[in-house]
Coordinates of C-alpha atoms and ligand atoms in Angstrom, one line a residue:
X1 CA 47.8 -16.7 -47.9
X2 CA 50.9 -16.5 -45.7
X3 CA 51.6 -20.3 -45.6
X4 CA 55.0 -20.9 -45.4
X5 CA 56.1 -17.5 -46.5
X6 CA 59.2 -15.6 -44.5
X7 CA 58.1 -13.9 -41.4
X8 CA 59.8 -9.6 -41.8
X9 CA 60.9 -10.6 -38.2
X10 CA 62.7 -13.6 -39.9
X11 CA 64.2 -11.6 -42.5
X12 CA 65.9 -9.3 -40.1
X13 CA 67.6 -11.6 -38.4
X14 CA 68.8 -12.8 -41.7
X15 CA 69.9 -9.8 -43.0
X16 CA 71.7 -9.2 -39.5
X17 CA 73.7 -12.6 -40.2
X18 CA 74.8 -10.7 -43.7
X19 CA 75.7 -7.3 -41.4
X20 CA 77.5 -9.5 -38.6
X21 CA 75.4 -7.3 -36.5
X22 CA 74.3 -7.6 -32.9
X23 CA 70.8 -7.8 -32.9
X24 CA 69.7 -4.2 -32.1
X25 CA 68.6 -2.8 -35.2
X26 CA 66.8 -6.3 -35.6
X27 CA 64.9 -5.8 -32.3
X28 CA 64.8 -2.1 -33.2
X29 CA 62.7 -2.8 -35.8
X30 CA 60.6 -5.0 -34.1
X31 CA 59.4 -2.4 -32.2
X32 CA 58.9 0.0 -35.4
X33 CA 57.1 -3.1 -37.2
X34 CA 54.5 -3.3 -33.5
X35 CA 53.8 0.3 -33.6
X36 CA 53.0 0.2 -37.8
X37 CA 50.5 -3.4 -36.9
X38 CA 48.8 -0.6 -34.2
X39 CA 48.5 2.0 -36.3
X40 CA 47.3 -0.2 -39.1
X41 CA 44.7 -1.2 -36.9
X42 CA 43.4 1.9 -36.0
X43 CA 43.2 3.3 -39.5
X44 CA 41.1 -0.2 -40.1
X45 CA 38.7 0.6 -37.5
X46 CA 38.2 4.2 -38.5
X47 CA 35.3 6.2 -37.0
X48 CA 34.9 2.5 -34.8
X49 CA 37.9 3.3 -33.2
X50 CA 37.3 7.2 -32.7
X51 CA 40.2 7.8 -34.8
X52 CA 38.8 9.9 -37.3
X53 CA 38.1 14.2 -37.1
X54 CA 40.5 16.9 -35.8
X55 CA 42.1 17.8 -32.4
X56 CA 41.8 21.2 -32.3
X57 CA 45.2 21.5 -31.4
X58 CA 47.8 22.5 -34.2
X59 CA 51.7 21.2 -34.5
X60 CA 54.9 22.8 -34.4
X61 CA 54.7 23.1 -38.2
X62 CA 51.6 25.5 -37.3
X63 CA 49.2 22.3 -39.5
X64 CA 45.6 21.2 -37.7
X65 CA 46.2 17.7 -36.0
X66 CA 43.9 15.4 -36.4
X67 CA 42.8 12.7 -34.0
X68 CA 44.8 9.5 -35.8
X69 CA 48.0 12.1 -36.1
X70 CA 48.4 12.0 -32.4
X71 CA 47.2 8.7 -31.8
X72 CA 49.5 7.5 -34.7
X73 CA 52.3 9.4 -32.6
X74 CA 51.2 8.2 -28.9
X75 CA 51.9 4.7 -30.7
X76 CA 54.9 5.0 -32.1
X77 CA 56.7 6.7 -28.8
X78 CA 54.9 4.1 -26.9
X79 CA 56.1 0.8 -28.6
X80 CA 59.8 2.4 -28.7
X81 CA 60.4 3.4 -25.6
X82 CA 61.3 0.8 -23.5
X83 CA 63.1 -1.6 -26.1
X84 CA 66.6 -0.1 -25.0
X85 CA 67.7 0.6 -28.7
X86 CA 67.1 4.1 -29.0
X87 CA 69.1 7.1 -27.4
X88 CA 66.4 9.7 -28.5
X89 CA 63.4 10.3 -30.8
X90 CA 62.4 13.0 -33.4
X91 CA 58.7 13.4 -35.0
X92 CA 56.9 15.4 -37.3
X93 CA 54.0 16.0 -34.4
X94 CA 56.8 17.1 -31.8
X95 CA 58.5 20.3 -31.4
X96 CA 61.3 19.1 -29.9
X97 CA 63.6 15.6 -29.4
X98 CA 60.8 12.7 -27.8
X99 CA 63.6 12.0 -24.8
X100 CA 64.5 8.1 -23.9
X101 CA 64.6 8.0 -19.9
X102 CA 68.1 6.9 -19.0
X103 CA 67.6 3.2 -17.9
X104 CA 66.3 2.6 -21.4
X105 CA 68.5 4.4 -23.5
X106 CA 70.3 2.7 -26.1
X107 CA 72.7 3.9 -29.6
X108 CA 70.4 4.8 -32.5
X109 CA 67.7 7.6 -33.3
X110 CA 64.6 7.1 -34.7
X111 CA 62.6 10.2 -36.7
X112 CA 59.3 9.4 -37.7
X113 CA 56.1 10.8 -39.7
X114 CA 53.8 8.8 -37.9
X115 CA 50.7 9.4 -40.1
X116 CA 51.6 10.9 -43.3
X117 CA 49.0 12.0 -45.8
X118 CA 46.7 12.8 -42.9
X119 CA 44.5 15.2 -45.3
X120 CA 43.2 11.5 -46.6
X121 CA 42.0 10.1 -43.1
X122 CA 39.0 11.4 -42.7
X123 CA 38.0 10.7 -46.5
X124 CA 39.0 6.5 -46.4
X125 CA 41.8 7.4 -48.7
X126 CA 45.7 5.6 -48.2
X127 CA 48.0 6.8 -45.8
X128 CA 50.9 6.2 -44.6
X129 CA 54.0 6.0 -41.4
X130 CA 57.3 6.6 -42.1
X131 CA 60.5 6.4 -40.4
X132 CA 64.5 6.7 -40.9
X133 CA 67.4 5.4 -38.3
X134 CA 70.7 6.9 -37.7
X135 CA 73.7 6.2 -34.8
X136 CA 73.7 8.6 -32.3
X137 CA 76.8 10.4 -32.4
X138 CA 80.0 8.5 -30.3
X139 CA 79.7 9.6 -26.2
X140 CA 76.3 11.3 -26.6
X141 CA 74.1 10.1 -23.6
X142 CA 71.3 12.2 -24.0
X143 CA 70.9 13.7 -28.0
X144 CA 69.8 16.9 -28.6
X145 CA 68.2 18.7 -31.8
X146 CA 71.6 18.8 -33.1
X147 CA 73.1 15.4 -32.7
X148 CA 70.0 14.1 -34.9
X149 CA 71.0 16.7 -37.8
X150 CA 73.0 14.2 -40.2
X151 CA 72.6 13.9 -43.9
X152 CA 70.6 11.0 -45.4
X153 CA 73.1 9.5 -46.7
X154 CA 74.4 8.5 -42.9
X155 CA 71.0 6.7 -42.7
X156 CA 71.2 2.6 -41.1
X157 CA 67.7 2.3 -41.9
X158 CA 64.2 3.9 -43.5
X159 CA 60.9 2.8 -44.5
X160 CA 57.7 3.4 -44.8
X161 CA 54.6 1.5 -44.3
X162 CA 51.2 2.0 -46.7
X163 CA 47.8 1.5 -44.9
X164 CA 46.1 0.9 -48.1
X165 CA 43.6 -1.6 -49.4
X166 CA 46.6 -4.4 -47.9
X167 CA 48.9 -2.8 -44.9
X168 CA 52.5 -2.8 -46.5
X169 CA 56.2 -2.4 -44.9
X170 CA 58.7 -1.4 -46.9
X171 CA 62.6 -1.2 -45.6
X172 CA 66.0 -0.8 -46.5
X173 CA 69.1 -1.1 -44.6
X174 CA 71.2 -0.3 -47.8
X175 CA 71.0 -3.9 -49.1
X176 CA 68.2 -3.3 -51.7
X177 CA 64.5 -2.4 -50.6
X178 CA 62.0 -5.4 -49.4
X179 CA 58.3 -5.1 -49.5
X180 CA 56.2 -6.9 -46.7
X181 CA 52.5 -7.4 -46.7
X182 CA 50.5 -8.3 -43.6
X183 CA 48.1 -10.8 -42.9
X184 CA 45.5 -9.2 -40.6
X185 CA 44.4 -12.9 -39.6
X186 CA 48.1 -13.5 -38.5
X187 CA 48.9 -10.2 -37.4
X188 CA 52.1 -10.7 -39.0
X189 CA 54.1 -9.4 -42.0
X190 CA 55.5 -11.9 -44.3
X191 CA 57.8 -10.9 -47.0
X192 CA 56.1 -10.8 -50.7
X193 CA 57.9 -8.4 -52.8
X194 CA 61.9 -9.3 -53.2
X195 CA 64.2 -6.5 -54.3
X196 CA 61.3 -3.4 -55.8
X197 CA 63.6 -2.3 -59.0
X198 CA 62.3 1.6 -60.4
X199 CA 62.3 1.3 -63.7
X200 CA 64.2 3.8 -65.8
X201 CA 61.6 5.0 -67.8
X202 CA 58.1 5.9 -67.5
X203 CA 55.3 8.4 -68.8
X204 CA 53.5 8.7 -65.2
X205 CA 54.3 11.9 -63.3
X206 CA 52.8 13.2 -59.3
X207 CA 52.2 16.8 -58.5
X208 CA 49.8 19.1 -57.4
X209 CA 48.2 20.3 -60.4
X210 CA 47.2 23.1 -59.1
X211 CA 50.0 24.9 -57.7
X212 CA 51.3 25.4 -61.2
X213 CA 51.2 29.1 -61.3
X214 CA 54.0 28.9 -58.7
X215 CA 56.1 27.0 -60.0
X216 CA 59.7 27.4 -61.1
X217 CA 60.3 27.2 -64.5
X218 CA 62.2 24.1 -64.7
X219 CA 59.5 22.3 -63.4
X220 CA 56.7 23.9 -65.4
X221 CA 58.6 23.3 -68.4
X222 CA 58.8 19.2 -68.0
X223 CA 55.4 19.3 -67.2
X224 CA 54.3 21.1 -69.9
X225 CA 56.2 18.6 -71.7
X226 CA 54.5 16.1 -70.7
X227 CA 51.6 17.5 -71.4
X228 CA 52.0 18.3 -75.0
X229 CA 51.8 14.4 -75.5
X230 CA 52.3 12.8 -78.8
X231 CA 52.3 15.7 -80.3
X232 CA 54.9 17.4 -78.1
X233 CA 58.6 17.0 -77.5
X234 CA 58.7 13.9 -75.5
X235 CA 56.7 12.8 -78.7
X236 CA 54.7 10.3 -76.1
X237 CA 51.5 10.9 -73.8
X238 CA 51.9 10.9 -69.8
X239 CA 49.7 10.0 -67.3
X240 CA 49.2 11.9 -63.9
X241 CA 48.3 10.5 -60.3
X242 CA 48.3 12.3 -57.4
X243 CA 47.1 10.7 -54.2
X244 CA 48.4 13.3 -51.8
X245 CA 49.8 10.6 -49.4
X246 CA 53.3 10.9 -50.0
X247 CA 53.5 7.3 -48.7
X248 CA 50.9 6.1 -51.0
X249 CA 52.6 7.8 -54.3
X250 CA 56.1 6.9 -53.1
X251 CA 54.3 3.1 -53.2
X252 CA 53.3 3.6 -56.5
X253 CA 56.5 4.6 -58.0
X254 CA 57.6 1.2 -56.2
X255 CA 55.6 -1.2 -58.3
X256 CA 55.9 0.5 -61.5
X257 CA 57.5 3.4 -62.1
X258 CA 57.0 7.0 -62.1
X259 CA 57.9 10.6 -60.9
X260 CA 57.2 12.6 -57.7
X261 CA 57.3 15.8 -57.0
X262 CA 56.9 18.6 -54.7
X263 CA 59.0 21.0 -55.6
X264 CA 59.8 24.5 -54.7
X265 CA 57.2 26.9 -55.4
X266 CA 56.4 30.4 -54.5
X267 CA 54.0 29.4 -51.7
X268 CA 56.1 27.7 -50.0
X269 CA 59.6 29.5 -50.6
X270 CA 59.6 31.2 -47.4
X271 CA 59.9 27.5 -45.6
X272 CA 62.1 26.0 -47.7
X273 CA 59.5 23.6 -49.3
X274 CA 56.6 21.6 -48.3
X275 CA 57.9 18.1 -47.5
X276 CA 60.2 17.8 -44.4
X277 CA 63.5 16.7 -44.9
X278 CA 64.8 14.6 -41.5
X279 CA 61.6 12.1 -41.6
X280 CA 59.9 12.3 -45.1
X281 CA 62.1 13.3 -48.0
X282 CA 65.3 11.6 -46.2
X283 CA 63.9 7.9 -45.6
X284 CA 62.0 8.0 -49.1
X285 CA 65.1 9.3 -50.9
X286 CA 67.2 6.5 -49.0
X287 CA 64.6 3.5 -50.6
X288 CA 64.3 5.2 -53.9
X289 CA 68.1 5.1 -54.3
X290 CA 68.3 1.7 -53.4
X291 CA 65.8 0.6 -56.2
X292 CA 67.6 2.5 -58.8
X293 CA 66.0 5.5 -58.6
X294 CA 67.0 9.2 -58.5
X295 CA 66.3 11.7 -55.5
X296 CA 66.9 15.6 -55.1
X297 CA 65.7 19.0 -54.9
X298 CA 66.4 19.7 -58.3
X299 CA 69.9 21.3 -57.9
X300 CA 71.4 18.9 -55.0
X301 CA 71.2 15.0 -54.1
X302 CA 68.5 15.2 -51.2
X303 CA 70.8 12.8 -49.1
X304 CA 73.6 15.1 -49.5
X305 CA 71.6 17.9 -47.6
X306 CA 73.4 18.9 -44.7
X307 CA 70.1 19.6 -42.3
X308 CA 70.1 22.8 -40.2
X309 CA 67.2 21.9 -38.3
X310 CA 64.4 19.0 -37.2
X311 CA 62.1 20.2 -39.2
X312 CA 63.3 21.6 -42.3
X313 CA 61.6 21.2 -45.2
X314 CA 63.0 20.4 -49.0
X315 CA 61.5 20.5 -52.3
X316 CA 61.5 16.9 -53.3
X317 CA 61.8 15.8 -57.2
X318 CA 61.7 12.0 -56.6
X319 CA 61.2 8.4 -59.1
X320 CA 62.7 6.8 -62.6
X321 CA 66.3 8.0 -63.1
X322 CA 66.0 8.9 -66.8
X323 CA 63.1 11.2 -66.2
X324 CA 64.6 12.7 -62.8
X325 CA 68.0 13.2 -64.8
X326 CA 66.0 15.1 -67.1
X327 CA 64.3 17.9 -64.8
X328 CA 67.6 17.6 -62.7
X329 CA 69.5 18.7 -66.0
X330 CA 66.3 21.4 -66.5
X331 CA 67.7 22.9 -63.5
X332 CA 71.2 22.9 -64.2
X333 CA 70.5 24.8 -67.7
X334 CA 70.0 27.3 -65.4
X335 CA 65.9 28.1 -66.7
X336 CA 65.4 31.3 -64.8
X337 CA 62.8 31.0 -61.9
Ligands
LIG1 P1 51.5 15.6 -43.8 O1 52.7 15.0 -43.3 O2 51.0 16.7 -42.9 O3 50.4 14.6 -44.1 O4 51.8 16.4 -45.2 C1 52.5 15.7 -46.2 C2 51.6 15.4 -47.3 C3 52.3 14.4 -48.3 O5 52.0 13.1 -47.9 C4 51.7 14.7 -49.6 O6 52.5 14.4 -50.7 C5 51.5 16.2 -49.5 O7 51.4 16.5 -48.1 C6 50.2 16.7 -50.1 O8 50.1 18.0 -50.2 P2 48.9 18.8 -50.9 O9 47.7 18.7 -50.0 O10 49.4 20.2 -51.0 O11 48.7 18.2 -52.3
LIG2 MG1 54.0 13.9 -43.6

């Protein structure tokens, strides 16, 4: 039970002592934390809450929207708008920047994936929200597309939250990543998991089994690897999970270890990848650095990406630094495609 556990609203305001800061990322998150209790809610009450089926509408990156995609999204403009923290806002299921009306407009940006993994919904499977902060650039009133196209590695804050058997928030502000679980009796998140630390090593690996064919060959190569078990190269079996939540296998590598991937492939060449860069690959890679971990494409530090657009998209090769070294330095050896 919560008992006398730290509120996440108390830990903010703690870690704002640390930064010196004003407040506003504190009360910025607030907000965040309000919209992820909503959405939590309505991915408890499922078909009770209507939440559950398609739209019949599709979004700007041409995918089927379903019902709790849009509601997720409703939510998270809604609780942010009015908080006077944010100058602009950027999301997976908008085509272009969510625009803060003038009277509330404040200095950060917030980019979200309001309901990640929404392929799981309808089947009672984890998903997730996820979100990354940056400044707005100096004497911007009103942002455009352009003024939210920074690196990861100028991110203030990310984190996602898992709506899974418990509702968890996971944040960093570049002082380590913190793991907060809510009480739905309190309607509160109190902080249960100090510091998450990847461990190096690990014999657990993500993907999509079944886009293999397309792979390039650096990444079919560590897979067959692992594979080969015992008896292989890696003289050691592995052991494969793939929830198809981001959130929910990002949360996995969390507790205990493990590699993610969804990397570049021949389907998905022509856009760049399959995971989007600004609101997914940045605020994961952000948190998985921060516990010791290793992000990239495979030939470049994901943070180090210098985006083009709002919704670009990046092969993501995520998790325990040994084994991400590893397909990193597959890449590197130059294994033809
Ligand atoms: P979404 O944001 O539209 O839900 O798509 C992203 C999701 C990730 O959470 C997950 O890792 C991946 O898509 C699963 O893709 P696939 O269905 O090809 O396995
Ligand atoms: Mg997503």
């Amino acid at each position: 039970m919560s008992g006398y556990r730290t509120t996440l609203t108390h830990f903010l305001i703690e870690e704002q002592r640390r930064r010196q800061g004003e407040g506003v990322l504190t009360l910025l998150l607030a907000d965040v934390m309000t919209a992820c209790k909503r959405i939590s809610d309505l991915v408890d009450h499922g078909e009770l809450a209507g939440a559950l089926g398609t739209m019949g509408t599709e979004n700007v990156q041409g995918e089927v929207q379903k019902k709790l995609d849009v509601q997720s999204n409703e939510l998270f403009k809604f609780c942010n708008t009015i908080g006077g923290h944010l100058a602009g806002m950027a999301s997976e299921e908008e085509d272009d920047v969510v625009t803060v009306p003038a009277e509330y407009r404040g200095r950060y940006l917030l980019l979200f994936d309001p309901l990640d993994g929404s392929s799981n919904i309808d089947v009672n499977v984890s998903v997730g929200s996820i979100f990354s902060i940056l400044r707005c650039p100096d004497g911007i009133e009103q942002p455009t597309a352009e003024d939210f196209l920074q690196p990861g590695v100028e991110q203030v804050c990310a984190g996602y939250t898992v709506y899974g058997p418990s509702t968890m928030l996971v944040l960093t502000t570049g002082n380590g990543v913190h793991g907060f679980t809510m009480d739905r009796n309190v309607g509160e998140f109190f902080y249960t998991h100090e510091n998450m630390t990847i461990p190096a090593d690990t014999q657990e690996f993500a993907i999509n089994m079944s886009n293999m064919r397309h792979w390039e060959a650096p990444v079919r190569r560590y897979i067959e690897e692992c594979l080969a078990g015992k008896t292989g190269p890696r003289e050691k079996d592995f052991n494969m999970r793939w929830v198809a939540s981001m959130v929910a296998d990002v949360h996995r590598i969390m507790t205990r270890g493990g590699v993610f991937m969804y990397p570049m492939c021949d389907k998905t060449r022509e856009k760049g990848g399959k995971l989007r860069l600004m609101y997914e690959a940045n605020p994961m890679s952000f948190i998985i650095e921060q516990a010791g971990g290793v992000s990239s494409t495979g030939r470049e530090r994901i943070m180090e990406v210098q985006p083009k657009e709002l919704h670009q998209r990046v092969p993501v090769i995520l998790g325990s630094k040994n084994e991400i070294d590893r397909i990193v330095s597959y890449h590197s050896e130059g294994t033809e495609k």
